[in-house]
Short mmCIF file of C-alpha atoms and ligand atoms in Angstrom, two decimals:
data_model
loop_
_atom_site.label_atom_id
_atom_site.label_comp_id
_atom_site.label_asym_id
_atom_site.label_seq_id
_atom_site.Cartn_x
_atom_site.Cartn_y
_atom_site.Cartn_z
CA MET A 1193 54.73 -75.86 99.37
CA THR A 1194 51.45 -77.76 99.34
CA PRO A 1195 48.34 -76.10 100.81
CA THR A 1196 47.08 -77.52 104.10
CA HIS A 1197 43.51 -76.16 104.02
CA HIS A 1198 41.31 -77.59 101.25
CA PRO A 1199 37.70 -77.27 100.02
CA ALA A 1200 35.33 -79.70 101.75
CA GLU A 1201 34.70 -82.97 99.88
CA ASP A 1202 31.16 -81.91 98.85
CA PHE A 1203 32.68 -78.89 97.04
CA LEU A 1204 35.04 -81.17 95.10
CA VAL A 1205 32.20 -83.58 94.28
CA ALA A 1206 30.04 -80.70 92.99
CA TYR A 1207 33.04 -79.33 91.06
CA ALA A 1208 33.73 -82.71 89.45
CA ALA A 1209 30.03 -83.03 88.56
CA GLY A 1210 30.06 -79.52 87.03
CA THR A 1211 27.24 -78.30 89.29
CA LEU A 1212 29.04 -75.52 91.22
CA PRO A 1213 28.06 -71.93 90.38
CA GLU A 1214 30.71 -70.13 88.30
CA ALA A 1215 32.18 -68.04 91.16
CA SER A 1216 32.63 -71.09 93.42
CA SER A 1217 33.95 -73.08 90.49
CA LEU A 1218 36.52 -70.34 89.81
CA ILE A 1219 37.86 -70.28 93.38
CA VAL A 1220 37.97 -74.11 93.62
CA ALA A 1221 39.75 -74.36 90.24
CA THR A 1222 42.27 -71.68 91.30
CA HIS A 1223 42.91 -73.61 94.53
CA MET A 1224 43.42 -76.76 92.46
CA ALA A 1225 46.04 -74.97 90.35
CA LEU A 1226 48.04 -74.67 93.59
CA CYS A 1227 47.06 -78.03 95.12
CA PRO A 1228 48.17 -81.39 93.66
CA ASP A 1229 46.09 -83.26 96.28
CA CYS A 1230 42.79 -81.71 95.18
CA ARG A 1231 43.71 -82.09 91.48
CA ALA A 1232 44.21 -85.82 92.10
CA GLU A 1233 40.98 -86.07 94.10
CA VAL A 1234 38.91 -84.36 91.38
CA ARG A 1235 40.47 -86.65 88.73
CA ARG A 1236 39.44 -89.63 90.90
CA LEU A 1237 35.87 -88.27 91.30
CA GLU A 1238 35.59 -87.60 87.56
CA ALA A 1239 36.73 -91.15 86.78
CA LEU A 1240 34.20 -92.45 89.31
CA GLY A 1241 31.44 -90.37 87.68
CA GLY A 1242 32.45 -91.73 84.25
CA ALA A 1243 32.38 -95.32 85.55
CA LEU A 1244 28.91 -94.78 87.09
CA LEU A 1245 27.61 -93.42 83.77
CA ALA A 1246 29.07 -96.39 81.90
CA ASP A 1247 27.25 -98.77 84.29
CA MET A 1248 23.85 -97.18 83.73
CA PRO A 1249 21.35 -99.28 81.76
CA GLU A 1250 20.97 -98.21 78.15
CA ALA A 1251 17.93 -96.04 77.49
CA PRO A 1252 15.51 -97.30 74.84
CA VAL A 1253 16.15 -95.60 71.49
CA ALA A 1254 13.31 -94.13 69.48
CA ASP A 1255 12.84 -95.65 66.00
CA ASP A 1256 13.28 -92.29 64.29
CA LEU A 1257 16.48 -91.33 66.18
CA LEU A 1258 18.78 -91.87 63.21
CA ALA A 1259 16.51 -89.85 60.89
CA SER A 1260 16.36 -87.01 63.41
CA ILE A 1261 20.19 -86.94 63.77
CA PHE A 1262 20.58 -86.76 59.98
CA ALA A 1263 18.00 -83.95 59.87
CA GLN A 1264 20.00 -81.97 62.45
CA LEU A 1265 23.25 -82.54 60.56
CA GLU A 1266 21.70 -81.17 57.39
CA SER A 1267 20.15 -78.07 59.03
CA PRO A 1268 22.11 -74.78 58.91
CA GLN A 1269 24.66 -74.41 61.73
CA PRO A 1270 24.21 -71.48 64.14
CA LYS A 1271 26.92 -68.80 63.92
CA VAL A 1272 29.50 -69.23 66.64
CA GLY A 1273 30.44 -66.00 68.36
CA PRO A 1274 32.96 -65.41 71.14
CA ILE A 1275 32.49 -68.19 73.69
CA GLY A 1276 30.21 -67.10 76.52
CA GLY A 1277 30.06 -63.51 75.21
CA ASP A 1278 32.47 -62.50 77.94
CA GLY A 1279 35.67 -62.42 76.00
CA GLY A 1280 35.86 -66.16 75.80
CA LEU A 1281 36.15 -66.77 79.54
CA GLY A 1282 33.45 -68.70 81.27
CA VAL A 1283 32.62 -71.75 83.31
CA ALA A 1284 34.52 -73.91 80.84
CA VAL A 1285 37.66 -71.98 81.74
CA ALA A 1286 36.92 -72.09 85.44
CA ARG A 1287 36.62 -75.87 85.29
CA ARG A 1288 40.06 -76.33 83.78
CA PRO A 1289 42.67 -75.58 86.44
CA ALA A 1290 46.21 -75.10 85.25
CA LYS A 1291 49.32 -75.87 87.21
CA ALA A 1292 50.71 -72.60 88.55
CA SER A 1293 54.11 -71.45 87.43
CA ALA A 1294 56.35 -70.53 90.34
CA ARG A 1295 56.79 -67.04 88.87
CA THR A 1296 53.11 -66.09 88.68
CA VAL A 1297 51.31 -64.93 91.81
CA ILE A 1298 47.89 -65.33 90.23
CA PRO A 1299 47.43 -68.73 88.58
CA GLU A 1300 45.01 -69.65 85.85
CA PRO A 1301 42.04 -69.76 85.66
CA LEU A 1302 41.83 -66.61 87.84
CA ARG A 1303 44.45 -64.80 85.77
CA GLY A 1304 42.30 -65.23 82.66
CA TYR A 1305 39.33 -63.62 84.45
CA LEU A 1306 41.48 -60.71 85.69
CA GLY A 1307 43.29 -60.32 82.38
CA CYS A 1308 46.65 -59.79 84.12
CA ASP A 1309 49.00 -60.99 86.84
CA LEU A 1310 49.39 -59.09 90.11
CA ASP A 1311 51.51 -56.27 88.68
CA GLY A 1312 48.69 -55.24 86.32
CA VAL A 1313 45.94 -55.04 88.98
CA ARG A 1314 44.36 -51.60 89.53
CA TRP A 1315 43.47 -51.54 93.21
CA SER A 1316 40.76 -49.45 94.89
CA LYS A 1317 41.12 -48.55 98.54
CA VAL A 1318 38.40 -49.99 100.84
CA ILE A 1319 39.74 -48.85 104.19
CA ARG A 1320 43.22 -48.04 105.40
CA GLY A 1321 45.53 -50.95 104.61
CA VAL A 1322 42.91 -52.87 102.60
CA ASP A 1323 42.46 -52.62 98.81
CA GLU A 1324 40.30 -54.61 96.45
CA VAL A 1325 39.54 -55.14 92.80
CA SER A 1326 36.40 -56.79 91.56
CA VAL A 1327 36.81 -59.89 89.39
CA PRO A 1328 34.31 -60.05 86.52
CA CYS A 1329 32.59 -63.42 86.86
CA GLY A 1330 29.17 -64.61 85.79
CA PRO A 1331 26.82 -63.66 82.97
CA ALA A 1332 26.53 -59.96 83.84
CA GLY A 1333 30.00 -59.57 85.31
CA GLY A 1334 28.63 -60.09 88.81
CA GLY A 1335 25.17 -58.52 88.98
CA ALA A 1336 23.04 -60.01 91.73
CA GLY A 1337 25.30 -63.06 92.07
CA PRO A 1338 28.13 -63.51 94.54
CA LYS A 1339 30.82 -60.85 94.78
CA VAL A 1340 34.19 -62.04 93.53
CA ARG A 1341 37.09 -59.85 94.61
CA LEU A 1342 40.82 -59.85 94.89
CA MET A 1343 41.80 -58.32 98.23
CA ARG A 1344 45.16 -56.90 99.29
CA ILE A 1345 45.70 -56.58 103.04
CA ARG A 1346 48.89 -54.73 103.86
CA ALA A 1347 51.47 -56.60 105.96
CA GLY A 1348 50.52 -56.57 109.64
CA THR A 1349 47.06 -55.03 109.03
CA ALA A 1350 44.08 -56.30 111.03
CA MET A 1351 40.78 -56.45 109.15
CA PRO A 1352 37.78 -55.13 111.09
CA ARG A 1353 36.20 -57.88 113.22
CA HIS A 1354 33.22 -59.27 111.31
CA THR A 1355 30.80 -62.08 110.66
CA HIS A 1356 28.98 -62.94 107.44
CA GLY A 1357 25.45 -62.52 106.13
CA GLY A 1358 26.10 -65.60 103.96
CA SER A 1359 29.01 -67.74 102.95
CA GLU A 1360 32.56 -66.44 102.40
CA LEU A 1361 35.15 -68.44 100.48
CA THR A 1362 38.73 -67.23 100.66
CA LEU A 1363 41.82 -68.43 98.82
CA VAL A 1364 45.24 -67.08 99.80
CA LEU A 1365 47.39 -66.28 96.76
CA SER A 1366 50.33 -64.53 98.41
CA GLY A 1367 51.52 -63.81 101.95
CA GLY A 1368 49.33 -65.17 104.72
CA PHE A 1369 46.84 -64.30 107.44
CA SER A 1370 45.70 -65.61 110.80
CA ASP A 1371 42.38 -65.54 112.58
CA GLU A 1372 40.77 -67.39 115.46
CA THR A 1373 40.48 -70.54 113.30
CA GLY A 1374 44.06 -70.86 112.05
CA HIS A 1375 46.98 -69.58 109.97
CA PHE A 1376 46.58 -69.60 106.20
CA LEU A 1377 49.24 -69.39 103.48
CA ARG A 1378 49.44 -69.48 99.67
CA GLY A 1379 46.96 -71.99 98.25
CA ASP A 1380 44.95 -72.38 101.46
CA PHE A 1381 41.16 -72.42 101.01
CA VAL A 1382 38.94 -71.17 103.85
CA ALA A 1383 35.13 -71.42 103.98
CA THR A 1384 33.28 -69.41 106.61
CA ASP A 1385 29.69 -68.32 107.23
CA GLY A 1386 27.50 -66.52 109.76
CA SER A 1387 28.58 -68.91 112.52
CA VAL A 1388 32.14 -67.50 112.41
CA ASP A 1389 32.97 -64.14 113.97
CA HIS A 1390 36.61 -63.41 113.20
CA GLN A 1391 39.31 -60.82 112.75
CA PRO A 1392 41.82 -61.78 110.05
CA VAL A 1393 45.28 -60.26 110.53
CA ALA A 1394 47.80 -60.24 107.66
CA ASP A 1395 51.23 -61.70 108.43
CA ASP A 1396 53.90 -59.14 109.28
CA ASP A 1397 56.38 -60.11 106.58
CA ALA A 1398 54.36 -59.47 103.38
CA ASP A 1399 51.11 -58.13 101.99
CA CYS A 1400 48.37 -60.76 101.92
CA ILE A 1401 46.64 -61.22 98.55
CA CYS A 1402 43.41 -63.25 98.66
CA LEU A 1403 40.59 -64.17 96.33
CA ALA A 1404 37.25 -63.79 98.14
CA VAL A 1405 33.80 -64.99 97.05
CA THR A 1406 30.95 -63.68 99.21
CA ASP A 1407 27.22 -64.07 98.63
CA ALA A 1408 26.16 -61.41 101.15
CA PRO A 1409 27.81 -58.35 102.74
CA LEU A 1410 30.02 -58.77 105.79
CA ARG A 1411 28.65 -57.58 109.13
CA LEU A 1412 31.17 -55.72 111.25
CA THR A 1413 30.94 -56.82 114.87
CA GLY A 1414 33.66 -54.91 116.75
CA PRO A 1415 32.66 -51.91 118.91
CA LEU A 1416 33.72 -49.42 116.20
CA GLY A 1417 32.47 -51.71 113.44
CA ARG A 1418 28.91 -51.65 114.77
CA LEU A 1419 28.94 -47.85 114.48
CA ILE A 1420 30.26 -47.73 110.92
CA ASN A 1421 28.44 -50.87 109.63
CA PRO A 1422 25.83 -48.96 107.62
CA PHE A 1423 28.50 -46.98 105.80
CA VAL A 1424 30.87 -49.76 104.81
CA SER A 1425 30.16 -52.19 102.02
CA PHE A 1426 32.62 -55.05 101.96
ZN1 LIG B 2940 43.51 -78.82 98.05
#
């Protein structure tokens, strides 16, 4: 089944140009693992970028360029440690989507970041019916950057109604959910922000597993949510 909700074109252009932040790059690459259409589009954009570079006028070359290249070749090489210092997983991995095997719930590159498929995930309860696990992503495993989390919403569970302090990118990996804007299934990519006030509800027939990238906390907007807002950190 091919996804029907895709990242906006400007996301794919930024991805192809290698300018997306790591967390966004990870979620776009994981979508691409499930989406032949976006894989083809990014290949087209990369070819276009290559053609544009080839058409650029040649820059003048300094007279001593050759000497300086030879000098660099002769200088001692720096020691090469584990790539990225994060166990070998970094932006380079995020930018190389793999085709998902039908048997794996969590495709590469996300699986490499998590270090396991779904059966190895150690969930923490957020609220009743909703569990999460943080996905280490970025130089300090998250730090002040966006939060990258795998969420599990139990079948039939309604998330608290909320809006967003910033942007929220969601990729469905298993099951599905609905909100005021549509119905989303495996591979679907959803981008929302502070202009969207919604209440996602997991489908009745299976738990919904999603990857979520948020750059600011959610703001609960339901009558009960407004009361508990200060105490909940999504
Ligand atoms: Zn797509």
